[in-house]
CSV table of C-alpha atoms in Angstrom, one decimal:
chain,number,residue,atom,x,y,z
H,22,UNK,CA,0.0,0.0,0.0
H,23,UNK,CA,1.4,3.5,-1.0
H,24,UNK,CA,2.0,6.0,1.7
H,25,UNK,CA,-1.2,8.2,2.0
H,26,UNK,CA,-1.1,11.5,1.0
H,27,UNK,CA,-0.4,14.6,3.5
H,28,UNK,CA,-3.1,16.8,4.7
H,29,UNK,CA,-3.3,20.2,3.6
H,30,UNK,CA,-2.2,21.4,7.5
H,31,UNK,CA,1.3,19.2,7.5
H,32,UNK,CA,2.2,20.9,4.0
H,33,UNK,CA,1.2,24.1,5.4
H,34,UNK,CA,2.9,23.6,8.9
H,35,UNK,CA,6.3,23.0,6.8
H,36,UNK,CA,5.7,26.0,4.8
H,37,UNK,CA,5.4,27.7,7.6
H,38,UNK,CA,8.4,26.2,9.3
H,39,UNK,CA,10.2,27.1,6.0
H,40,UNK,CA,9.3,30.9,6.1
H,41,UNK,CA,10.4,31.0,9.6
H,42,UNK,CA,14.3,29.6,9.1
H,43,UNK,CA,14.2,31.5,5.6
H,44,UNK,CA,13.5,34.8,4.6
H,45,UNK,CA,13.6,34.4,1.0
H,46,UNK,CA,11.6,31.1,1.3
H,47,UNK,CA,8.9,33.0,3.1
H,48,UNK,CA,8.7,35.4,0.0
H,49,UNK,CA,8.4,32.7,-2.1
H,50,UNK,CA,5.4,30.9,0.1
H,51,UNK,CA,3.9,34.5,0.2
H,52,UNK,CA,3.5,35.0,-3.0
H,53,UNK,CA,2.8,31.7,-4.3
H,54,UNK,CA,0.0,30.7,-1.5
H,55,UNK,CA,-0.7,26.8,-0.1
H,56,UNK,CA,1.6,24.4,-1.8
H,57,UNK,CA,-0.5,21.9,-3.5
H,58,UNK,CA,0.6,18.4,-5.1
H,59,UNK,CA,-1.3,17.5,-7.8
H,60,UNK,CA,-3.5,14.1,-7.3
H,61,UNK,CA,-1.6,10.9,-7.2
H,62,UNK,CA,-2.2,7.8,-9.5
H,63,UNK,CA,-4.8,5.4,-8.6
H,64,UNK,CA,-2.2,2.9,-7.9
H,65,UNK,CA,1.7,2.6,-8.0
H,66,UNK,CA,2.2,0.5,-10.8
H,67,UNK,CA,0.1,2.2,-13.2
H,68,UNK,CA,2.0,5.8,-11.8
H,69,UNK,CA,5.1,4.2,-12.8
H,70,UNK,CA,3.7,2.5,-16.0
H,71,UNK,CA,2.8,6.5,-17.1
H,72,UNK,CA,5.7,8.0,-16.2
H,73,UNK,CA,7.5,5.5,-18.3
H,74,UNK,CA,4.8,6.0,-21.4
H,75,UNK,CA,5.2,9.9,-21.1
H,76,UNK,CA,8.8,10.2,-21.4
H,77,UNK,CA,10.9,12.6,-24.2
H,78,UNK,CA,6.6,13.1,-25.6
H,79,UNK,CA,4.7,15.9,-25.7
H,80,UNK,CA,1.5,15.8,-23.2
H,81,UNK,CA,-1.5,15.2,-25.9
H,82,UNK,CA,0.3,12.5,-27.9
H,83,UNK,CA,1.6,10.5,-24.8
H,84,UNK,CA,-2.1,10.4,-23.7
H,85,UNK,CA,-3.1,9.0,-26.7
H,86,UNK,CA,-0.6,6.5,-26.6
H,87,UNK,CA,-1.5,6.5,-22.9
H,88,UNK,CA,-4.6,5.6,-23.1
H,89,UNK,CA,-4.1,2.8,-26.1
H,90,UNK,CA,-1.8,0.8,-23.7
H,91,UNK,CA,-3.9,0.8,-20.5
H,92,UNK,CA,-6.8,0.4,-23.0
H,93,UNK,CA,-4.7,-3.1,-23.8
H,94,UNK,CA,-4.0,-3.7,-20.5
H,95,UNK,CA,-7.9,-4.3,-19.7
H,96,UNK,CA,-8.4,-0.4,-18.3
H,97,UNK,CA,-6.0,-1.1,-15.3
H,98,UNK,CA,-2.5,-1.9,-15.8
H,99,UNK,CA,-1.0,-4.6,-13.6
H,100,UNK,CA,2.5,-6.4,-13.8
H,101,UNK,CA,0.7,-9.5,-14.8
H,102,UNK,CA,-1.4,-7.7,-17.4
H,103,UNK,CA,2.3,-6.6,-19.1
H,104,UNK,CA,4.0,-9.6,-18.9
H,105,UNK,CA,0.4,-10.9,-20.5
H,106,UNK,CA,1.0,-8.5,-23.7
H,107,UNK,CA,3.1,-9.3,-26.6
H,108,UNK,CA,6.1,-7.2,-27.7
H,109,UNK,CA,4.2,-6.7,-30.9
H,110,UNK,CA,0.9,-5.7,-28.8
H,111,UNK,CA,2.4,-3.4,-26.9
H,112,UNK,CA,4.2,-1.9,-29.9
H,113,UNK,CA,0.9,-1.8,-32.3
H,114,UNK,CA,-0.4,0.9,-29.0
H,115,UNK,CA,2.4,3.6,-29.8
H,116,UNK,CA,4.9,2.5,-27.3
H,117,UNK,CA,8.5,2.6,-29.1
H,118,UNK,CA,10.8,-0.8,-28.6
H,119,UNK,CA,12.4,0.6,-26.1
H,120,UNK,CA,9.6,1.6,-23.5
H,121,UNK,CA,8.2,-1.7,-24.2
H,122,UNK,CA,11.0,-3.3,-22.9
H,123,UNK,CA,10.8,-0.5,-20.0
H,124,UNK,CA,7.7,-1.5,-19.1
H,125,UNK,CA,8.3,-5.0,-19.1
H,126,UNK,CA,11.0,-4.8,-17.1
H,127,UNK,CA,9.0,-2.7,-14.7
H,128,UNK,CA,6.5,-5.2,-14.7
H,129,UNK,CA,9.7,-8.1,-13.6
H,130,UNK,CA,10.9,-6.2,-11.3
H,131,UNK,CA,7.4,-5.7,-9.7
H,132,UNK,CA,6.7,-9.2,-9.3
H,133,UNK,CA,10.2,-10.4,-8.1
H,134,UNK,CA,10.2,-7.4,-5.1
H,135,UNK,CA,12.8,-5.3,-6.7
H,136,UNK,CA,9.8,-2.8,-6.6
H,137,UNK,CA,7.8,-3.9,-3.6
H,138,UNK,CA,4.8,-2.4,-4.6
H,139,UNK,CA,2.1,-3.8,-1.8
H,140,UNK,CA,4.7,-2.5,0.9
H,141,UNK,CA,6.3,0.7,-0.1
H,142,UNK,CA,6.3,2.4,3.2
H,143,UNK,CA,8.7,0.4,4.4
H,144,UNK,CA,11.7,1.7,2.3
H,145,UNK,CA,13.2,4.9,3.3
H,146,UNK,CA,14.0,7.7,0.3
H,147,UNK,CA,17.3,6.7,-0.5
H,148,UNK,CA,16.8,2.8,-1.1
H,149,UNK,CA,13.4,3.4,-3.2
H,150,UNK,CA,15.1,6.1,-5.5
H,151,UNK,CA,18.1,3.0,-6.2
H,152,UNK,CA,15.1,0.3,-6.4
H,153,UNK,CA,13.4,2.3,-9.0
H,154,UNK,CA,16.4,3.6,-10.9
H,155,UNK,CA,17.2,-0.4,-11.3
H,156,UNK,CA,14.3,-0.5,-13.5
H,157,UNK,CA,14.8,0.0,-17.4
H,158,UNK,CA,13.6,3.2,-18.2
H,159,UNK,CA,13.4,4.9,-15.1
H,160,UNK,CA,16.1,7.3,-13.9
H,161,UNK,CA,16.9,9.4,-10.7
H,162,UNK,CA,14.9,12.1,-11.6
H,163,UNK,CA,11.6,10.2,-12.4
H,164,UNK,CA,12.1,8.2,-9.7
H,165,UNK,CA,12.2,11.3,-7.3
H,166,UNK,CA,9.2,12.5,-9.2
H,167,UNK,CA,7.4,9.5,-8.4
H,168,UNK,CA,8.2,9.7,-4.2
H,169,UNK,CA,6.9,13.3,-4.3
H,170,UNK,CA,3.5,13.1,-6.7
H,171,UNK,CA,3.0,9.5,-5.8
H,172,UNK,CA,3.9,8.5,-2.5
H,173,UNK,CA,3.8,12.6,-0.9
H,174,UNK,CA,7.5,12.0,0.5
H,175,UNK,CA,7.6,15.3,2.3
H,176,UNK,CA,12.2,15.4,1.9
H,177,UNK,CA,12.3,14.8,-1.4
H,178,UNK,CA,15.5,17.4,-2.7
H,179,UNK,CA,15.8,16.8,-6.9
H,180,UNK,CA,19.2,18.5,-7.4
H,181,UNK,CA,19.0,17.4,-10.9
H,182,UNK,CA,15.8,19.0,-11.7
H,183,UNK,CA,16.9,22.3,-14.0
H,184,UNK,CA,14.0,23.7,-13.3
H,185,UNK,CA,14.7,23.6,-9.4
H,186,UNK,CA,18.2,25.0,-10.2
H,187,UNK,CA,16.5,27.6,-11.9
H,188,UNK,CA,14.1,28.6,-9.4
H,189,UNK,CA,16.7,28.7,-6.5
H,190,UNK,CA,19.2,31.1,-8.7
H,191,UNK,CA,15.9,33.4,-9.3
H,192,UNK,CA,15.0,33.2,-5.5
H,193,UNK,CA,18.9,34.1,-4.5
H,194,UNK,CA,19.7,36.1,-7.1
H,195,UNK,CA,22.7,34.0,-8.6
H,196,UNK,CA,23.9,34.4,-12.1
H,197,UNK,CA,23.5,30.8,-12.9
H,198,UNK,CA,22.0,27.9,-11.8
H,199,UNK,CA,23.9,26.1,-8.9
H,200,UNK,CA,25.2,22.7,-9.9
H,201,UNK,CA,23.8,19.9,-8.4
H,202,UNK,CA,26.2,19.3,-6.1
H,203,UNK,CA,26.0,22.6,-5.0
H,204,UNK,CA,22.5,22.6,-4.3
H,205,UNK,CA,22.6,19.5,-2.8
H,206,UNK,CA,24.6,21.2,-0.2
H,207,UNK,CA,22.0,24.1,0.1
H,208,UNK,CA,18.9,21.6,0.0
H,209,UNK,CA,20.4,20.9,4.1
H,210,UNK,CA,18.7,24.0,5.5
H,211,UNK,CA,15.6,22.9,4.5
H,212,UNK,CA,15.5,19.5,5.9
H,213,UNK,CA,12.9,17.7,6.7
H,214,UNK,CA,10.7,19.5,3.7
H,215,UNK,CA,12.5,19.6,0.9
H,216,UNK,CA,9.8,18.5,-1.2
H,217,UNK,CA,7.9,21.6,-0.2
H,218,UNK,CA,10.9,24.1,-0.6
H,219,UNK,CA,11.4,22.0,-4.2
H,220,UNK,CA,7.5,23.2,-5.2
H,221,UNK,CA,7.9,26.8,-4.1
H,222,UNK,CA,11.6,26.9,-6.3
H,223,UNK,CA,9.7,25.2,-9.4
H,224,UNK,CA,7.2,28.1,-9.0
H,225,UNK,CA,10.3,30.8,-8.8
H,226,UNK,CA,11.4,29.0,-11.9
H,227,UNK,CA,7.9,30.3,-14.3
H,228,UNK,CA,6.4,33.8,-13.7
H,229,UNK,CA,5.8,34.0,-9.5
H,230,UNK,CA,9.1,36.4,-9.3
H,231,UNK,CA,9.6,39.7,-11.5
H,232,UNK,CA,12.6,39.4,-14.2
């Protein structure tokens, strides 16, 4: 079972603990309101599946393709329901050969506990992220992506993210983007929210601060 999803108060009492160790964070929070994740998946796997399926494709094509694959897949995707599906099945629904392979190797690793998906929880950040990023497919960064929208993993810091680089250089008034290693370093001040701190620099990144 995936971790259930944070009320509204704990993301707004780590806001507010935010804007009280930062002052440029509590700009941010200020002029962006209530951090809100969007909904998660109705299930794991097919979170995963999607993720895998959307890739390098712009939004209205990768629904279409989207939909033809969980359309195959009976109208919920399972790790069974994959393995069920022919190379040539899964190709004929718009996946290319090499997200067909992704998604059968998802599907493996599901089944043979790689990516415990009835028992989640139990993994701390660190250990999920190198589960996931076993799996064909599926790198850091969408595995990150996954523990934040998915399973609402409130320390969640995705250095690699451009867009978080962006936002924190806008926020701090850099001249670049730190690298990742540098922000993994300034990501520490914001333990144990990160996640939250992450939404408020994707917002810096798009039109909430003035050029």
């Amino acid at each position: 079972m995936t971790r259930a999803a944070p009320e509204a108060e704990a993301l707004a009492a780590g806001a507010a603990e935010l804007a009280r160790r930062d002052e440029v964070m509590a700009r941010l929070i200020e002029l962006a309101g209530p951090c809100e994740l969007r909904p998660p998946h109705d299930d794991a796997f097919g979170a995963l599946l999607r993720a895998i399926v959307f890739q390098q494709l712009a939004g209205h094509a990768a629904g279409a393709i989207h939909g033809r694959v969980v359309a195959l897949l009976g109208g919920r995707p399972t790790p069974e329901g994959v393995l069920a599906a022919t190379e040539d099945e899964l190709r004929a629904a718009g996946l290319s050969g090499a997200k067909a392979a992704a998604v059968t190797d998802l599907a493996r690793r599901s089944l043979d506990g790689t990516v415990p998906l009835d028992d989640l929880d139990r993994l701390g950040d660190d250990e999920l992220v190198e589960r996931l990023s076993a799996v064909r497919g599926i790198g850091r960064w969408t595995a990150e992506m996954f523990l934040v929208f998915q399973l609402r993993r409130l320390d969640v810091w995705p250095v690699g993210d451009l867009a978080v680089r962006r936002g924190y250089a806008r926020a701090y008034g850099l001249g670049a983007p730190p690298a990742p290693t540098e922000l993994d370093a300034l990501g520490e001040r914001f333990r144990p929210y990160r996640t939250i701190a992450a939404w408020y620099l994707w917002q810096a990144s798009g039109t909430l601060l003035p050029d």
